[in-house]
CSV table of C-alpha atoms and ligand atoms in Angstrom, one decimal:
chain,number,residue,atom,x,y,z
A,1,UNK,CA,149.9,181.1,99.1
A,2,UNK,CA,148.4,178.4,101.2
A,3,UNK,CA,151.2,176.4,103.7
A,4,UNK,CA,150.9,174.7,106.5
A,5,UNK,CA,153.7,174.9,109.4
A,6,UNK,CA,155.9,172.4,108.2
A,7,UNK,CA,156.5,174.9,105.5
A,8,UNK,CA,155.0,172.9,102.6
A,9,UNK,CA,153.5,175.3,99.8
A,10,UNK,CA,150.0,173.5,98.7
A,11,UNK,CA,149.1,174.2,95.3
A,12,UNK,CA,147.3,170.8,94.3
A,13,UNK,CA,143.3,170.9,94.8
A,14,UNK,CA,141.6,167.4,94.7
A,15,UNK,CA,137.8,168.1,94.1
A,16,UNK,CA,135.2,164.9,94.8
A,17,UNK,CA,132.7,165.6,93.0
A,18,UNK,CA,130.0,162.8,94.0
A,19,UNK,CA,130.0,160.1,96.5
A,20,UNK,CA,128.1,157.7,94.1
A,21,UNK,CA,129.7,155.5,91.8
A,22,UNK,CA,128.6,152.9,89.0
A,23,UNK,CA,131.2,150.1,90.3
A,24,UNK,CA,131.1,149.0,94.0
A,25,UNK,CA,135.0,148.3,94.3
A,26,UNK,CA,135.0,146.1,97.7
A,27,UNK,CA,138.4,147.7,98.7
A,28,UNK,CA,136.6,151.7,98.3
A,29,UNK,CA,133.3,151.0,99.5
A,30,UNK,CA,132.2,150.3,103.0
A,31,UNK,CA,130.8,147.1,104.0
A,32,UNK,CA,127.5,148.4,105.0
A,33,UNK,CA,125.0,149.5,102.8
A,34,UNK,CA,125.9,153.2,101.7
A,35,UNK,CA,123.5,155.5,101.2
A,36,UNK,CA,125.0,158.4,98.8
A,37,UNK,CA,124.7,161.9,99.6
A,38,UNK,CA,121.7,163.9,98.3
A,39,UNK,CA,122.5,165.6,95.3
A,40,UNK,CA,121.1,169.2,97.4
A,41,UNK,CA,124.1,168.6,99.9
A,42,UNK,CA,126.7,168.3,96.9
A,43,UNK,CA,128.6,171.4,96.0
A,44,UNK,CA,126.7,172.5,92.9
A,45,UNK,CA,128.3,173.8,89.8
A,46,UNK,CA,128.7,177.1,90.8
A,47,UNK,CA,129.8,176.8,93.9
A,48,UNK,CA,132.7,174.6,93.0
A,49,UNK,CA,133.8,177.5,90.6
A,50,UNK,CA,133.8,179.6,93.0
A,51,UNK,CA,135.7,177.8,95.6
A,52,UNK,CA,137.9,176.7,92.8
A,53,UNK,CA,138.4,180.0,92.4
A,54,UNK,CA,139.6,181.3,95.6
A,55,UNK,CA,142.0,178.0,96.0
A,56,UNK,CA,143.6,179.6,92.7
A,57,UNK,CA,144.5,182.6,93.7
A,58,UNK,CA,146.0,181.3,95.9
A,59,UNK,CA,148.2,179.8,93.6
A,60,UNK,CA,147.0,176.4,93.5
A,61,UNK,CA,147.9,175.6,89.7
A,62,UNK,CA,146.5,171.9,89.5
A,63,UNK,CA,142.7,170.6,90.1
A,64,UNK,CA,141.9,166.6,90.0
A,65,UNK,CA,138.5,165.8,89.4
A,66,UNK,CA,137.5,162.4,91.3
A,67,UNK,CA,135.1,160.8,93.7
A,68,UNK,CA,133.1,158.7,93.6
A,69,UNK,CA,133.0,158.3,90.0
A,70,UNK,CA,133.1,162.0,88.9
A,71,UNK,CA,131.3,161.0,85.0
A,72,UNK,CA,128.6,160.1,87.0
A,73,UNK,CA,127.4,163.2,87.9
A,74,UNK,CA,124.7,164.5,85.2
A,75,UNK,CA,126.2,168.0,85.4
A,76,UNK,CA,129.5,167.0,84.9
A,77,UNK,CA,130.0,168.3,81.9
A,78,UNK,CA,129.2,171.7,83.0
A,79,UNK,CA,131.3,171.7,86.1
A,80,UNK,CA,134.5,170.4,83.9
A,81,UNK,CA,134.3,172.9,81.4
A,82,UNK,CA,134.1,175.5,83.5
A,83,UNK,CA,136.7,174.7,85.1
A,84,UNK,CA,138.5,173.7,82.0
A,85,UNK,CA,138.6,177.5,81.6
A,86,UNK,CA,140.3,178.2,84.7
A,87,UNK,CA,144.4,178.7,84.1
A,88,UNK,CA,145.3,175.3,86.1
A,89,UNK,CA,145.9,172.1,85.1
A,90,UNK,CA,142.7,170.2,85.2
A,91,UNK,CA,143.1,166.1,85.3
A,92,UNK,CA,140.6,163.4,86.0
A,93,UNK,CA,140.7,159.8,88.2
A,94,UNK,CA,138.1,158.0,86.6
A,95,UNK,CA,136.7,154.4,86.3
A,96,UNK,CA,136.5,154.9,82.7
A,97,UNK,CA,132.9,153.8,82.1
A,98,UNK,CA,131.8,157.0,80.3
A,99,UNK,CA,135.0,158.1,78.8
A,100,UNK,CA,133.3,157.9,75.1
A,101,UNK,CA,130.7,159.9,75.8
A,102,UNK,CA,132.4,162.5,78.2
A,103,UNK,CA,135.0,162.2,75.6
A,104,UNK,CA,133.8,165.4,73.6
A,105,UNK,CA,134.0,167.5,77.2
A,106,UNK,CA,136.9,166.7,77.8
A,107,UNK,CA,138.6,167.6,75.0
A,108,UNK,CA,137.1,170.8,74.6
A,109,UNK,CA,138.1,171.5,78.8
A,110,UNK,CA,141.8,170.9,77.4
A,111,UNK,CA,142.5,167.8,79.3
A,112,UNK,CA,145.5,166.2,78.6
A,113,UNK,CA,146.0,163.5,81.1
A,114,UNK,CA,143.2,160.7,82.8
A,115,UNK,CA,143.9,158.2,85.2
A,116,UNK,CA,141.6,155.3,84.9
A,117,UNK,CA,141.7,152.8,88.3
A,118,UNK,CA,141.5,148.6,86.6
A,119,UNK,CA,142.7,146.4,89.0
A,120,UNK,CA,142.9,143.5,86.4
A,121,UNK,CA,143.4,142.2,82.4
A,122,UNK,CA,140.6,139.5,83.0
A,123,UNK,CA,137.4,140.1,82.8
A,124,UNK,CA,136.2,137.5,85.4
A,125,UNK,CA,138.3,139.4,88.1
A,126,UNK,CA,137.3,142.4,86.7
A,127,UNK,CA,133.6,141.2,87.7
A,128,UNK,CA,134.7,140.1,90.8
A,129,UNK,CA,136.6,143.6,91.8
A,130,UNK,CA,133.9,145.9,91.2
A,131,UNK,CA,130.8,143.6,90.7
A,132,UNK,CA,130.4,145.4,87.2
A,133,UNK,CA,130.9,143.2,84.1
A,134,UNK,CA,132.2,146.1,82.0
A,135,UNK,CA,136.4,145.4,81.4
A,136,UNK,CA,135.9,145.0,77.8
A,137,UNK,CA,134.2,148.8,78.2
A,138,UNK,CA,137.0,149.9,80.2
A,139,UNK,CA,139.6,148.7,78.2
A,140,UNK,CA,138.2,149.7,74.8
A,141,UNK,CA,137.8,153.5,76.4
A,142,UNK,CA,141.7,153.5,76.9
A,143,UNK,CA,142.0,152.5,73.6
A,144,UNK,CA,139.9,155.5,72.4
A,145,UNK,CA,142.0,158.3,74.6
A,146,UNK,CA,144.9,157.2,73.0
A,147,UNK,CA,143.7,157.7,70.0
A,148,UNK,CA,143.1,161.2,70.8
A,149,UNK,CA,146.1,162.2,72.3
A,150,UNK,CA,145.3,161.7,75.7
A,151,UNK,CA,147.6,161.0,77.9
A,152,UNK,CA,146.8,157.4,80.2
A,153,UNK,CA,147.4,156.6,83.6
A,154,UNK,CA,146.3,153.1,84.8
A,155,UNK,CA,145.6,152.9,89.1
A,156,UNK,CA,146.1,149.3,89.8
A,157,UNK,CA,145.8,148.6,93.6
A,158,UNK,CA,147.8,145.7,94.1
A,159,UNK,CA,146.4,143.1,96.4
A,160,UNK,CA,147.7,140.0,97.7
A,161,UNK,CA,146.9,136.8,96.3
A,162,UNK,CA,144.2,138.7,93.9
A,163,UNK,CA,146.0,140.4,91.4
A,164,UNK,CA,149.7,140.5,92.6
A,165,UNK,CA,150.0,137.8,89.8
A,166,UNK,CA,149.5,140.4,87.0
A,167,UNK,CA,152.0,142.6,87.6
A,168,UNK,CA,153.8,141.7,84.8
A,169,UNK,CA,151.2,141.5,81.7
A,170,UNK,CA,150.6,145.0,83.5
A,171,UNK,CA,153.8,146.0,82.7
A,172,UNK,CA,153.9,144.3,78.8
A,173,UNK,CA,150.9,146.4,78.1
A,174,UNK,CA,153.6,149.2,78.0
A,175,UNK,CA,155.8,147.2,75.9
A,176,UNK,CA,154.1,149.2,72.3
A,177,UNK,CA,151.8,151.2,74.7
A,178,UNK,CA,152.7,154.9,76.1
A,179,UNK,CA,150.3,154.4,78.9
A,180,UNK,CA,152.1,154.9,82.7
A,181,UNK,CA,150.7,152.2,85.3
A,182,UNK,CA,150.6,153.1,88.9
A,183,UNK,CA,150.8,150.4,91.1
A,184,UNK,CA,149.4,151.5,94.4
A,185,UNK,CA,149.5,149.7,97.8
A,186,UNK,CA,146.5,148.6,99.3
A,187,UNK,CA,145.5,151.4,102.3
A,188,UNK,CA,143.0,151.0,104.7
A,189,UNK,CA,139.9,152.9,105.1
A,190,UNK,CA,136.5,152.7,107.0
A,191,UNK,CA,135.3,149.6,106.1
A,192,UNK,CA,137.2,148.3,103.3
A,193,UNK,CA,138.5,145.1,104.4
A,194,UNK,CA,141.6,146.0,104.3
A,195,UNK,CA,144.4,143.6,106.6
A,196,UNK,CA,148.0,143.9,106.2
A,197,UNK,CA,148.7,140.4,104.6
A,198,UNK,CA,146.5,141.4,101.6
A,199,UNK,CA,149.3,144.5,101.0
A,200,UNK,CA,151.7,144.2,98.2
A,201,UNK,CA,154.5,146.1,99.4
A,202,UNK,CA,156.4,148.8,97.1
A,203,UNK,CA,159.7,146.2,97.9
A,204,UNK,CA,157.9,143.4,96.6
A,205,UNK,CA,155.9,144.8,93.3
A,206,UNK,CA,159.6,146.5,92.3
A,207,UNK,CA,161.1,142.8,93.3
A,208,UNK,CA,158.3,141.1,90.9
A,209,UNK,CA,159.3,143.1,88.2
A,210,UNK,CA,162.5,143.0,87.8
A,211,UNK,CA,162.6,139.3,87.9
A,212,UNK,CA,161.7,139.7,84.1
A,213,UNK,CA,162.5,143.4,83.0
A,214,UNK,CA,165.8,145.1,83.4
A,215,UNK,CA,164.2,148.5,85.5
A,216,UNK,CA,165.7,151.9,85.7
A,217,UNK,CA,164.5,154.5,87.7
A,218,UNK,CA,163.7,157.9,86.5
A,219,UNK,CA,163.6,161.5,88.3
A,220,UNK,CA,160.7,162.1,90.1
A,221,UNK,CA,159.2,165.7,90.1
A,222,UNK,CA,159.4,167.7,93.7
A,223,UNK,CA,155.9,166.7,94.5
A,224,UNK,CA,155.5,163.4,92.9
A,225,UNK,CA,153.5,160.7,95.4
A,226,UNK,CA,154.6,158.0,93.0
A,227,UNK,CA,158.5,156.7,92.1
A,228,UNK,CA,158.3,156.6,88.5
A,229,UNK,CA,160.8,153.4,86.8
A,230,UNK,CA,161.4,153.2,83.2
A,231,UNK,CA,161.9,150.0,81.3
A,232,UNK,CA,164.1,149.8,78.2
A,233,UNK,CA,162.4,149.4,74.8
A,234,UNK,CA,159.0,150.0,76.1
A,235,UNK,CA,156.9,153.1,75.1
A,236,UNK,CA,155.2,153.0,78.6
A,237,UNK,CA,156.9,153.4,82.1
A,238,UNK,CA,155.3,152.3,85.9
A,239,UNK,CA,155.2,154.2,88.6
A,240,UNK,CA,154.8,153.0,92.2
A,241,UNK,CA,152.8,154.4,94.7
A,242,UNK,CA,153.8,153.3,98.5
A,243,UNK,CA,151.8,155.5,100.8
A,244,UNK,CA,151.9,152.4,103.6
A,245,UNK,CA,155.7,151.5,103.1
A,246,UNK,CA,157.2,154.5,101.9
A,247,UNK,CA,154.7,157.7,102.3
A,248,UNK,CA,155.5,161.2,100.4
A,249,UNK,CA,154.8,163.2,102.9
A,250,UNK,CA,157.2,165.1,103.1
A,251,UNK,CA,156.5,166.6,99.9
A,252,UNK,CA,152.9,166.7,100.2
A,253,UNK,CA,151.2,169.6,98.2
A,254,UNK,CA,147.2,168.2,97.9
A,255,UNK,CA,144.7,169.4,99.9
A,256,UNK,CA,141.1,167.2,99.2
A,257,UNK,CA,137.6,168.9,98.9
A,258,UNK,CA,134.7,166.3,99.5
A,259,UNK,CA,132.0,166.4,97.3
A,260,UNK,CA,129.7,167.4,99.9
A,261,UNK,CA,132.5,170.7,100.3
A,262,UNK,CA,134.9,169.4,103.4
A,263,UNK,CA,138.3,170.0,103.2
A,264,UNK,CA,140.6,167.5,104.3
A,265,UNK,CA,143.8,168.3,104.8
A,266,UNK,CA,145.3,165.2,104.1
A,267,UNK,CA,144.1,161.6,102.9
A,268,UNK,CA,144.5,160.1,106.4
A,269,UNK,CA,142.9,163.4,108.3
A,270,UNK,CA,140.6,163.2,111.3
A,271,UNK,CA,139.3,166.2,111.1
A,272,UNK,CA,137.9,168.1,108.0
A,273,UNK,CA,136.7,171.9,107.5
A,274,UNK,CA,133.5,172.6,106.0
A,275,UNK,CA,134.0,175.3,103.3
A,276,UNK,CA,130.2,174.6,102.1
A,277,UNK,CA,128.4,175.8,104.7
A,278,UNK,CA,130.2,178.5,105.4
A,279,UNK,CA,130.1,179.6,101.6
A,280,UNK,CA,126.1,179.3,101.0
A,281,UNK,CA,126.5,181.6,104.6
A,282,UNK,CA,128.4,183.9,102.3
A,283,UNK,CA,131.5,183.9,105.0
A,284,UNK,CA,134.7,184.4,103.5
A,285,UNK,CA,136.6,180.5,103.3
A,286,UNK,CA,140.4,181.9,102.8
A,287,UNK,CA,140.6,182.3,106.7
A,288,UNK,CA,139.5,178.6,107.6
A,289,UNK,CA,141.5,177.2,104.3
A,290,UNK,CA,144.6,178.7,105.7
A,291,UNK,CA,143.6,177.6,108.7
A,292,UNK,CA,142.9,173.8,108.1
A,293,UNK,CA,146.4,173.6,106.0
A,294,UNK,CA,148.6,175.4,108.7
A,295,UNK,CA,147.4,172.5,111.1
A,296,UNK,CA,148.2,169.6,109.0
A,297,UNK,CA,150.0,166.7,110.6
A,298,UNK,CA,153.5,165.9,109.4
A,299,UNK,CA,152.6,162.6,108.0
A,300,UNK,CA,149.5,160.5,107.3
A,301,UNK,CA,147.2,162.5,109.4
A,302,UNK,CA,149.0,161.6,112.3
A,303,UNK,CA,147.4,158.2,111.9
A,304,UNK,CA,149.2,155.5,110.8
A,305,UNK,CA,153.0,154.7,111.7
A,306,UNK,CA,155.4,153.0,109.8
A,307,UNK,CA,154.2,149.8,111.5
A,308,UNK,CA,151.4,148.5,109.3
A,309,UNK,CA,151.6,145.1,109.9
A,310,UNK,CA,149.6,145.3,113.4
A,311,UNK,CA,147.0,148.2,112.1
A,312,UNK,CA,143.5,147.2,112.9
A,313,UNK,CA,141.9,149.5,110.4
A,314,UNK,CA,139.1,149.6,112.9
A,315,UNK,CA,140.9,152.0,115.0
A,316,UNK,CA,141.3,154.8,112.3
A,317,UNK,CA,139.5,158.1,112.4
A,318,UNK,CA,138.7,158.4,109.1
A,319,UNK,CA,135.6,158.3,106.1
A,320,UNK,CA,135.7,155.3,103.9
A,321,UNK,CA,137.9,156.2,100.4
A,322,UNK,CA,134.4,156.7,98.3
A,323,UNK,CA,133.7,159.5,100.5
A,324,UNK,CA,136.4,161.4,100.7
A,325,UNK,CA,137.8,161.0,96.6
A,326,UNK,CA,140.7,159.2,96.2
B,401,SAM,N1,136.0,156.3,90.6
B,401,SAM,C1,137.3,156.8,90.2
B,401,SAM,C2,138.3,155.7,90.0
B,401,SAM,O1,138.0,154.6,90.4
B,401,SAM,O2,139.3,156.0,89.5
B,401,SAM,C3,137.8,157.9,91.1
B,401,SAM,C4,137.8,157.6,92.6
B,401,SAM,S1,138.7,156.3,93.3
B,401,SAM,C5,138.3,156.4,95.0
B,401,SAM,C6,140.3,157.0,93.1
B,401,SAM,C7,141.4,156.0,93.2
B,401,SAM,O3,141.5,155.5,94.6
B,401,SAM,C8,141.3,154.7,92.4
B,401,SAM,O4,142.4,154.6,91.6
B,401,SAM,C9,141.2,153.6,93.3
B,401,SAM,O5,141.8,152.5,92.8
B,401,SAM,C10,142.0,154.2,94.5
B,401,SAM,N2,141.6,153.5,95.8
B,401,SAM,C11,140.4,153.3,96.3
B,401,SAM,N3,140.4,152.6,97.5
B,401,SAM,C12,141.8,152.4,97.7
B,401,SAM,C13,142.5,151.7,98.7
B,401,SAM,N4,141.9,151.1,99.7
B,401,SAM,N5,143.8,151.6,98.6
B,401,SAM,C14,144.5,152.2,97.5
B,401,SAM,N6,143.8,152.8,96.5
B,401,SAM,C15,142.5,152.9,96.6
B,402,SF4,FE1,133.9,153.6,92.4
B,402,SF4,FE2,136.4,154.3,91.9
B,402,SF4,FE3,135.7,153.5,94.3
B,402,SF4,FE4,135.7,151.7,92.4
B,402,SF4,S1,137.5,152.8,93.2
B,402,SF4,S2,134.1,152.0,93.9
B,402,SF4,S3,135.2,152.9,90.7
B,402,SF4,S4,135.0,155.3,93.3
């Protein structure tokens, strides 16, 4: 079992698997020219099944593939179905670019359930989000999951005066649709732009909804990081996700390996734990797993306070969101 000394059981490994990415999201990336990591400093295939591995025995029972854009990687397809063999649940957060032709992989790895981050229902915005002009791409590949049985989950990080205007033809798409969207407040991160007044606040997005839809709340799991609202008469639900107004810390059961094999012990951590190196030195990792988790910070890393509005995201320890896999 792998705690940390708030007694909170972690059994939730997020893997990054690259820091490269097809879209160039502004509120992600850092301003600055990024140069990716070299694929030799990447945990290779292997090696992620064997640090999978050890996190699993000790009874970590779901793995999240992300990044970066995780279908980027050209071995991706090897590292998911090997672990799609592993007894845990195995998701993906994706940008959904190459859902139709990961599609095959990810059936056979026994996927049930991919989130796909889109910000927007118009294609101009779209453009303008993640300078890629590939919505209708996007938006077809959700179409095709469905189709197969897959169960959708659609990220939209709400921002102010950009997209907080769609909230609700987000929330009509689940009117014959049994998709979940996750409205997610804007966070800050190295470099991402991010100010306070461009947050759209778990109060508000709820407050914009119900101005047209009669909301009910539903039961959130013990270690849900999103409260989950149903709508009457629509196949779909929504789902909001208020790290800055309302964090789940409390809860907290995820522990984040970087795709060049940190752990972080938390989104908002300063510090990190290199597993990697310590791996290809054929040291065992249990000791300095156990070790990272046990000094988690009761909340947000110890970073941020409930005060957001005068955060200068300058002043946070911390690697931009690409880099550490959201
Ligand atoms: N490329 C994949 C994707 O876009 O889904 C996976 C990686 S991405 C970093 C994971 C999630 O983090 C996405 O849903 C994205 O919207 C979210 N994200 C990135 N930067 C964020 C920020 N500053 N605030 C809130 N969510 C953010
Ligand atoms: Fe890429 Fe996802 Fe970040 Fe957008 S949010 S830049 S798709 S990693």
């Amino acid at each position: 079992m792998i705690a940390d000394s708030f007694g909170r059981v972690h059994d939730y490994l997020r893997i990054s698997l690259t820091d490269n990415c097809n879209f160039r999201c502004f509120y992600c990336m850092p301003d600055e020219d990024y140069d990716f990591t070299p694929a030799s400093r990447l945990m290779q295939p292997a090696e992620i099944l064997s640090i999978a591995k050890t996190f699993m025995e000790q009874g970590v029972k779901k793995i999240r593939l992300t990044g970066g854009e995780p279908l980027v990687r050209k071995d991706a397809a090897e590292i998911i179905l090997g672990l799609g063999k592993l007894p845990i649940e195995l998701v993906i957060t994706t940008n959904g670019t190459r859902i139709a032709e990961m599609l095959p992989v990810l059936l056979e790895a026994g996927i049930k359930t991919v989130n796909i981050s889109l910000d927007t229902l118009q294609a101009e915005k779209f453009l303008l989000i993640t300078r890629r002009d590939v919505f209708h791409q996007v938006r077809s590949n959700v179409e095709l999951l469905l189709q197969h049985k897959i169960s959708v989950k659609i990220n939209m990080v709400v921002m102010k005066g950009l997209n907080d205007s769609e909230i609700k033809d987000f929330i009509d798409w689940t009117r014959h649709n049994p998709i979940q969207i996750r409205f997610i407040e804007f966070m800050p991160f190295a470099g991402n732009k991010w100010t306070s007044n461009k947050m759209f606040s778990l109060d508000e997005i709820l407050k914009t909804v119900e101005q047209h839809f009669i909301v009910l709340p539903v039961k959130s799991a013990p270690n849900d990081t999103a409260k989950a609202f149903m709508i009457p008469g629509h196949e779909g639900s929504f789902a909001i996700i208020s790290t800055m107004t309302a964090p789940f810390c409390s809860t907290c059961n995820r522990m984040r390996l970087t795709a060049d094999g940190k752990l972080k012990n938390c989104l908002f951590s300063v510090g990190e734990t290199d597993l990697l190196s310590a791996f290809r030195a054929g040291q065992d990792i249990l000791p300095l797993i156990k070790a990272s988790i046990w000094s988690k910070e009761k909340a947000l890393g110890g970073q941020l306070g409930q005060n957001f509005e005068n955060l200068d995201p300058q002043t946070l320890s911390n690697r931009s969101m690409i880099t550490i896999g959201g």
